[in-house]
Amino acid sequence: MDVNRLQKAQEALDAEIKSFFDSAPPLRNIEDIGKDLRKFVEFNPPQAGTQIDRKVVCVTSGGTTVPLEQRCVRYIDNFSSGHRGAASTEYFLKAGYSVIFLYRKGTRQPYCSLLPDDPFLECLEFTQESGIQVRQPYSEAVKNAISEHHAMLHLVAISMRSIGPHALFYLAAAVSDFYVPWESMAEHKIQSGSGPLDMRLVQVPKMLSRLRSEWAPMAYCISFKLETDVKILLEKANAALRKYKMHMVIANELLTRKEEVTLVTTNEKIHVRRDPKLVGDIVEKHIIKHVVDKHSAYVDNFDHKVSRA
Ligand code: PAZ
């Protein structure tokens, strides 16, 4: 692409991103979120000239919805349960990472995978002697959920620029590709009875290239690619790797996503499977092991270059 066309494409993307953010209602509590985020980042201060061991990962998890009305009654949703993000967070914490867990309310939480879907009803029992108590099969899981969950970071970040290569983005959320701009959205509940609903959804601008080039240019970035047709999966993952300059794209197919994935980088494709013969073995355990190794090599390479400069 020549320089002029490249610049025009950049400007068009800038305009799309601006219009996307302008058309959304302002984020509530933005100041508190910013304050918490600063506290978190200050807790991991990059000290000039010293070795920083702490690594921070931002995990996105769960699906996003597309509201159809400003006073939202209806929305378009997707299948994502948040299992991938929640389970991966547990393994990142085990590997010594600090985690910013950016999740959709109501989706899976770390350390809760062993709890039933409706913990309050399933986990508790009433006895004459002790009143309400946690039922035996769940007591260990509830204990872990309480102690670990509260220690976890509840904050959101899109930029971890100040910690350079020690930052990792692990973008497991299923983000909607389309949205209804705020100004063209009906204010009140859309009325039925007047025939088929005709609605135009606008494409959400792809922010991945901005993340790589501007928001956190030194961070290690991993995105996911989900398809239902295995025949095109790796081709699409490779295309995303090149187009958005990701360091890794994790390719998964809808029906087998809990069994196996392929980690795609520019040099290799690593196929990762859970072992069905091992009780409790989950694919995220294997994914995170590879991710941690790749990220460490990236940081070492970075530090090496800096020390030689
Ligand atoms: O959230 P979950 O565990 O049910 O599913 C995980 C997943 C399939 C959403 C994730 O692995 C993924 O591929 N996310 C990106 C989807 C995409 O936009 O292509």
GROMACS .gro file of C-alpha atoms and ligand atoms in nm:
model
  328
    1MET     CA    1   0.000   0.000   0.000
    2ASP     CA    2   0.146   0.341  -0.087
    3VAL     CA    3   0.195   0.607   0.180
    4ASN     CA    4  -0.109   0.812   0.077
    5ARG     CA    5  -0.346   0.517   0.081
    6LEU     CA    6  -0.203   0.400   0.413
    7GLN     CA    7  -0.257   0.744   0.563
    8LYS     CA    8  -0.614   0.756   0.430
    9ALA     CA    9  -0.685   0.412   0.578
   10GLN     CA   10  -0.545   0.529   0.914
   11GLU     CA   11  -0.761   0.842   0.907
   12ALA     CA   12  -1.071   0.640   0.820
   13LEU     CA   13  -1.003   0.407   1.113
   14ASP     CA   14  -0.945   0.707   1.344
   15ALA     CA   15  -1.282   0.848   1.238
   16GLU     CA   16  -1.457   0.512   1.293
   17ILE     CA   17  -1.302   0.474   1.639
   18LYS     CA   18  -1.399   0.830   1.733
   19SER     CA   19  -1.753   0.780   1.616
   20PHE     CA   20  -1.774   0.448   1.805
   21PHE     CA   21  -1.666   0.609   2.133
   22ASP     CA   22  -1.873   0.926   2.074
   23SER     CA   23  -2.186   0.726   2.009
   24ALA     CA   24  -2.162   0.531   2.335
   25PRO     CA   25  -2.296   0.672   2.663
   26PRO     CA   26  -2.007   0.786   2.886
   27LEU     CA   27  -1.860   0.525   3.114
   28ARG     CA   28  -1.998   0.556   3.464
   29ASN     CA   29  -1.751   0.591   3.756
   30ILE     CA   30  -1.473   0.666   3.514
   31GLU     CA   31  -1.286   0.867   3.779
   32ASP     CA   32  -1.300   0.589   4.037
   33ILE     CA   33  -1.193   0.337   3.777
   34GLY     CA   34  -0.902   0.560   3.678
   35LYS     CA   35  -0.801   0.600   4.043
   36ASP     CA   36  -0.810   0.227   4.112
   37LEU     CA   37  -0.618   0.163   3.794
   38ARG     CA   38  -0.346   0.411   3.889
   39LYS     CA   39  -0.319   0.251   4.231
   40PHE     CA   40  -0.277  -0.084   4.067
   41VAL     CA   41  -0.018   0.038   3.819
   42GLU     CA   42   0.173   0.222   4.095
   43PHE     CA   43   0.183  -0.105   4.280
   44ASN     CA   44   0.395  -0.233   3.991
   45PRO     CA   45   0.623   0.065   3.937
   46PRO     CA   46   0.876   0.036   3.660
   47GLN     CA   47   1.205   0.141   3.822
   48ALA     CA   48   1.446   0.281   3.572
   49GLY     CA   49   1.756   0.068   3.547
   50THR     CA   50   1.635  -0.218   3.765
   51GLN     CA   51   1.508  -0.558   3.677
   52ILE     CA   52   1.131  -0.585   3.710
   53ASP     CA   53   1.012  -0.936   3.772
   54ARG     CA   54   0.644  -0.871   3.814
   55LYS     CA   55   0.438  -0.925   3.505
   56VAL     CA   56   0.086  -0.796   3.457
   57VAL     CA   57  -0.175  -0.949   3.231
   58CYS     CA   58  -0.504  -0.799   3.122
   59VAL     CA   59  -0.751  -1.082   3.060
   60THR     CA   60  -1.075  -0.998   2.879
   61SER     CA   61  -1.352  -1.247   2.936
   62GLY     CA   62  -1.713  -1.323   2.843
   63GLY     CA   63  -1.919  -1.187   2.556
   64THR     CA   64  -2.037  -0.834   2.488
   65THR     CA   65  -2.399  -0.744   2.414
   66VAL     CA   66  -2.546  -0.511   2.153
   67PRO     CA   67  -2.828  -0.301   2.304
   68LEU     CA   68  -3.113  -0.226   2.063
   69GLU     CA   69  -3.282   0.047   2.265
   70GLN     CA   70  -3.140   0.334   2.473
   71ARG     CA   71  -3.366   0.232   2.764
   72CYS     CA   72  -3.256  -0.118   2.691
   73VAL     CA   73  -3.516  -0.394   2.696
   74ARG     CA   74  -3.366  -0.606   2.420
   75TYR     CA   75  -3.013  -0.681   2.313
   76ILE     CA   76  -2.821  -0.916   2.086
   77ASP     CA   77  -2.597  -1.154   2.274
   78ASN     CA   78  -2.343  -1.428   2.207
   79PHE     CA   79  -2.260  -1.767   2.352
   80SER     CA   80  -1.947  -1.684   2.553
   81SER     CA   81  -1.964  -1.805   2.913
   82GLY     CA   82  -1.636  -1.651   3.029
   83HIS     CA   83  -1.496  -1.993   3.121
   84ARG     CA   84  -1.178  -1.942   2.916
   85GLY     CA   85  -1.095  -1.606   3.075
   86ALA     CA   86  -1.178  -1.717   3.430
   87ALA     CA   87  -0.987  -2.046   3.415
   88SER     CA   88  -0.688  -1.879   3.244
   89THR     CA   89  -0.680  -1.615   3.519
   90GLU     CA   90  -0.634  -1.888   3.781
   91TYR     CA   91  -0.329  -2.021   3.595
   92PHE     CA   92  -0.184  -1.674   3.538
   93LEU     CA   93  -0.209  -1.609   3.912
   94LYS     CA   94  -0.043  -1.944   3.983
   95ALA     CA   95   0.238  -1.844   3.746
   96GLY     CA   96   0.297  -1.525   3.951
   97TYR     CA   97   0.123  -1.271   3.727
   98SER     CA   98  -0.083  -0.980   3.856
   99VAL     CA   99  -0.412  -0.992   3.671
  100ILE     CA  100  -0.652  -0.724   3.552
  101PHE     CA  101  -0.965  -0.928   3.489
  102LEU     CA  102  -1.198  -0.743   3.254
  103TYR     CA  103  -1.518  -0.943   3.248
  104ARG     CA  104  -1.884  -0.916   3.172
  105LYS     CA  105  -2.109  -0.918   3.477
  106GLY     CA  106  -2.277  -1.256   3.521
  107THR     CA  107  -2.009  -1.456   3.338
  108ARG     CA  108  -1.770  -1.708   3.493
  109GLN     CA  109  -1.540  -1.595   3.772
  110PRO     CA  110  -1.199  -1.734   3.862
  111TYR     CA  111  -1.202  -1.999   4.137
  112CYS     CA  112  -1.574  -2.053   4.094
  113SER     CA  113  -1.561  -2.324   3.828
  114LEU     CA  114  -1.614  -2.595   4.086
  115LEU     CA  115  -1.920  -2.423   4.225
  116PRO     CA  116  -2.262  -2.503   4.085
  117ASP     CA  117  -2.434  -2.249   3.857
  118ASP     CA  118  -2.660  -2.133   4.134
  119PRO     CA  119  -2.426  -2.134   4.435
  120PHE     CA  120  -2.671  -1.988   4.683
  121LEU     CA  121  -2.928  -2.257   4.632
  122GLU     CA  122  -2.692  -2.547   4.578
  123CYS     CA  123  -2.415  -2.472   4.823
  124LEU     CA  124  -2.616  -2.398   5.131
  125GLU     CA  125  -2.820  -2.619   5.357
  126PHE     CA  126  -3.029  -2.565   5.667
  127THR     CA  127  -2.988  -2.782   5.973
  128GLN     CA  128  -3.172  -2.759   6.309
  129GLU     CA  129  -2.839  -2.758   6.499
  130SER     CA  130  -2.640  -2.496   6.304
  131GLY     CA  131  -2.891  -2.310   6.092
  132ILE     CA  132  -2.763  -2.222   5.745
  133GLN     CA  133  -2.425  -2.370   5.650
  134VAL     CA  134  -2.217  -2.455   5.345
  135ARG     CA  135  -2.282  -2.811   5.229
  136GLN     CA  136  -1.986  -3.046   5.262
  137PRO     CA  137  -1.904  -3.110   4.894
  138TYR     CA  138  -1.873  -2.736   4.833
  139SER     CA  139  -1.696  -2.619   5.147
  140GLU     CA  140  -1.343  -2.630   4.999
  141ALA     CA  141  -1.451  -2.458   4.676
  142VAL     CA  142  -1.638  -2.185   4.868
  143LYS     CA  143  -1.335  -2.129   5.092
  144ASN     CA  144  -1.108  -2.090   4.788
  145ALA     CA  145  -1.356  -1.870   4.605
  146ILE     CA  146  -1.387  -1.635   4.903
  147SER     CA  147  -1.017  -1.604   4.979
  148GLU     CA  148  -0.884  -1.584   4.623
  149HIS     CA  149  -1.164  -1.386   4.469
  150HIS     CA  150  -1.130  -1.090   4.700
  151ALA     CA  151  -0.755  -1.075   4.651
  152MET     CA  152  -0.803  -1.038   4.279
  153LEU     CA  153  -0.795  -0.718   4.090
  154HIS     CA  154  -1.128  -0.593   3.986
  155LEU     CA  155  -1.012  -0.336   3.752
  156VAL     CA  156  -1.007  -0.264   3.392
  157ALA     CA  157  -0.724  -0.143   3.180
  158ILE     CA  158  -0.671  -0.077   2.818
  159SER     CA  159  -0.328   0.063   2.856
  160MET     CA  160  -0.037  -0.079   3.050
  161ARG     CA  161   0.218   0.112   2.855
  162SER     CA  162   0.433   0.210   3.152
  163ILE     CA  163   0.538  -0.147   3.224
  164GLY     CA  164   0.654  -0.204   2.869
  165PRO     CA  165   0.718  -0.567   2.768
  166HIS     CA  166   0.610  -0.699   3.109
  167ALA     CA  167   0.252  -0.628   3.008
  168LEU     CA  168   0.053  -0.905   2.847
  169PHE     CA  169  -0.289  -0.878   2.685
  170TYR     CA  170  -0.488  -1.201   2.667
  171LEU     CA  171  -0.804  -1.111   2.479
  172ALA     CA  172  -1.037  -1.406   2.529
  173ALA     CA  173  -1.365  -1.210   2.529
  174ALA     CA  174  -1.607  -1.263   2.241
  175VAL     CA  175  -1.657  -0.901   2.146
  176SER     CA  176  -1.948  -0.818   1.920
  177ASP     CA  177  -1.847  -0.717   1.567
  178PHE     CA  178  -2.153  -0.494   1.518
  179TYR     CA  179  -2.334  -0.230   1.718
  180VAL     CA  180  -2.622   0.017   1.695
  181PRO     CA  181  -2.492   0.375   1.727
  182TRP     CA  182  -2.646   0.560   2.020
  183GLU     CA  183  -2.796   0.839   1.808
  184SER     CA  184  -2.976   0.599   1.574
  185MET     CA  185  -3.106   0.381   1.856
  186ALA     CA  186  -3.473   0.394   1.958
  187GLU     CA  187  -3.506   0.563   2.297
  188HIS     CA  188  -3.797   0.352   2.418
  189LYS     CA  189  -3.886  -0.014   2.386
  190ILE     CA  190  -3.933  -0.103   2.018
  191GLN     CA  191  -4.301  -0.177   1.960
  192SER     CA  192  -4.409  -0.498   1.791
  193GLY     CA  193  -4.705  -0.526   1.555
  194SER     CA  194  -4.573  -0.318   1.270
  195GLY     CA  195  -4.414  -0.598   1.069
  196PRO     CA  196  -4.054  -0.713   1.053
  197LEU     CA  197  -3.790  -0.518   1.240
  198ASP     CA  198  -3.556  -0.337   1.009
  199MET     CA  199  -3.239  -0.231   1.183
  200ARG     CA  200  -2.894  -0.134   1.063
  201LEU     CA  201  -2.595  -0.250   1.263
  202VAL     CA  202  -2.265  -0.072   1.211
  203GLN     CA  203  -1.935  -0.256   1.221
  204VAL     CA  204  -1.732  -0.210   1.540
  205PRO     CA  205  -1.392  -0.072   1.439
  206LYS     CA  206  -1.107  -0.315   1.506
  207MET     CA  207  -0.905  -0.175   1.794
  208LEU     CA  208  -0.638  -0.445   1.793
  209SER     CA  209  -0.404  -0.259   1.560
  210ARG     CA  210  -0.437   0.051   1.782
  211LEU     CA  211  -0.356  -0.153   2.088
  212ARG     CA  212  -0.037  -0.274   1.921
  213SER     CA  213   0.072   0.050   1.761
  214GLU     CA  214  -0.034   0.314   2.015
  215TRP     CA  215  -0.195   0.201   2.337
  216ALA     CA  216   0.065  -0.053   2.450
  217PRO     CA  217   0.324  -0.089   2.175
  218MET     CA  218   0.570  -0.286   2.388
  219ALA     CA  219   0.321  -0.529   2.539
  220TYR     CA  220   0.291  -0.892   2.432
  221CYS     CA  221  -0.051  -0.928   2.269
  222ILE     CA  222  -0.259  -1.240   2.226
  223SER     CA  223  -0.598  -1.243   2.058
  224PHE     CA  224  -0.836  -1.532   1.997
  225LYS     CA  225  -1.003  -1.649   1.681
  226LEU     CA  226  -1.320  -1.852   1.700
  227GLU     CA  227  -1.479  -2.022   1.400
  228THR     CA  228  -1.743  -2.288   1.347
  229ASP     CA  229  -1.583  -2.410   1.024
  230VAL     CA  230  -1.249  -2.580   1.102
  231LYS     CA  231  -1.149  -2.557   0.737
  232ILE     CA  232  -1.098  -2.180   0.760
  233LEU     CA  233  -0.985  -2.156   1.123
  234LEU     CA  234  -0.607  -2.154   1.083
  235GLU     CA  235  -0.620  -1.938   0.774
  236LYS     CA  236  -0.825  -1.678   0.965
  237ALA     CA  237  -0.594  -1.698   1.266
  238ASN     CA  238  -0.292  -1.639   1.042
  239ALA     CA  239  -0.466  -1.347   0.876
  240ALA     CA  240  -0.538  -1.189   1.218
  241LEU     CA  241  -0.177  -1.245   1.324
  242ARG     CA  242  -0.052  -1.051   1.022
  243LYS     CA  243  -0.322  -0.787   0.999
  244TYR     CA  244  -0.319  -0.679   1.364
  245LYS     CA  245   0.047  -0.765   1.428
  246MET     CA  246  -0.045  -0.988   1.721
  247HIS     CA  247   0.234  -1.188   1.884
  248MET     CA  248   0.005  -1.489   1.908
  249VAL     CA  249  -0.345  -1.582   1.796
  250ILE     CA  250  -0.519  -1.870   1.971
  251ALA     CA  251  -0.745  -2.053   1.729
  252ASN     CA  252  -1.042  -2.249   1.855
  253GLU     CA  253  -1.353  -2.411   1.713
  254LEU     CA  254  -1.688  -2.365   1.886
  255LEU     CA  255  -1.767  -2.727   1.971
  256THR     CA  256  -1.416  -2.839   2.068
  257ARG     CA  257  -1.297  -2.518   2.237
  258LYS     CA  258  -1.280  -2.681   2.579
  259GLU     CA  259  -1.078  -2.975   2.445
  260GLU     CA  260  -0.819  -2.828   2.211
  261VAL     CA  261  -0.679  -2.508   2.061
  262THR     CA  262  -0.391  -2.411   1.833
  263LEU     CA  263  -0.146  -2.140   1.934
  264VAL     CA  264  -0.040  -1.962   1.617
  265THR     CA  265   0.272  -1.743   1.605
  266THR     CA  266   0.475  -1.629   1.304
  267ASN     CA  267   0.716  -1.923   1.339
  268GLU     CA  268   0.505  -2.208   1.467
  269LYS     CA  269   0.171  -2.366   1.536
  270ILE     CA  270   0.141  -2.544   1.867
  271HIS     CA  271  -0.152  -2.778   1.906
  272VAL     CA  272  -0.267  -2.801   2.267
  273ARG     CA  273  -0.514  -3.060   2.403
  274ARG     CA  274  -0.640  -3.141   2.746
  275ASP     CA  275  -0.581  -3.498   2.857
  276PRO     CA  276  -0.927  -3.656   2.901
  277LYS     CA  277  -0.772  -3.938   3.107
  278LEU     CA  278  -0.650  -3.694   3.372
  279VAL     CA  279  -0.928  -3.593   3.609
  280GLY     CA  280  -0.959  -3.214   3.628
  281ASP     CA  281  -0.720  -3.152   3.339
  282ILE     CA  282  -0.831  -2.844   3.147
  283VAL     CA  283  -0.696  -2.696   2.827
  284GLU     CA  284  -0.628  -2.355   2.989
  285LYS     CA  285  -0.358  -2.513   3.208
  286HIS     CA  286  -0.163  -2.609   2.893
  287ILE     CA  287  -0.237  -2.282   2.711
  288ILE     CA  288  -0.103  -2.069   2.996
  289LYS     CA  289   0.213  -2.277   3.030
  290HIS     CA  290   0.302  -2.200   2.667
  291VAL     CA  291   0.191  -1.837   2.696
  292VAL     CA  292   0.408  -1.780   3.005
  293ASP     CA  293   0.710  -1.934   2.829
  294LYS     CA  294   0.661  -1.722   2.517
  295HIS     CA  295   0.607  -1.404   2.717
  296SER     CA  296   0.920  -1.471   2.929
  297ALA     CA  297   1.128  -1.522   2.615
  298TYR     CA  298   0.986  -1.195   2.478
  299VAL     CA  299   1.078  -1.006   2.797
  300ASP     CA  300   1.428  -1.160   2.806
  301ASN     CA  301   1.485  -1.069   2.445
  302PHE     CA  302   1.369  -0.715   2.516
  303ASP     CA  303   1.593  -0.679   2.824
  304HIS     CA  304   1.883  -0.822   2.627
  305LYS     CA  305   1.837  -0.567   2.348
  306VAL     CA  306   1.813  -0.283   2.602
  307SER     CA  307   2.129  -0.392   2.786
  308ARG     CA  308   2.321  -0.408   2.455
  309ALA     CA  309   2.200  -0.064   2.342
  310PAZ     O1  310  -1.611  -1.780   2.711
  310PAZ     P1  311  -1.606  -1.925   2.670
  310PAZ     O2  312  -1.511  -2.005   2.754
  310PAZ     O3  313  -1.743  -1.985   2.663
  310PAZ     O4  314  -1.550  -1.928   2.519
  310PAZ     C1  315  -1.419  -1.882   2.493
  310PAZ     C2  316  -1.411  -1.815   2.355
  310PAZ     C3  317  -1.449  -1.916   2.249
  310PAZ     C4  318  -1.507  -1.695   2.352
  310PAZ     C5  319  -1.263  -1.767   2.333
  310PAZ     O5  320  -1.177  -1.876   2.337
  310PAZ     C6  321  -1.249  -1.695   2.198
  310PAZ     O6  322  -1.223  -1.753   2.097
  310PAZ     N1  323  -1.267  -1.560   2.199
  310PAZ     C7  324  -1.263  -1.478   2.078
  310PAZ     C8  325  -1.386  -1.499   1.994
  310PAZ     C9  326  -1.378  -1.423   1.862
  310PAZ     O7  327  -1.412  -1.305   1.867
  310PAZ     O8  328  -1.339  -1.479   1.759
   0.00000   0.00000   0.00000
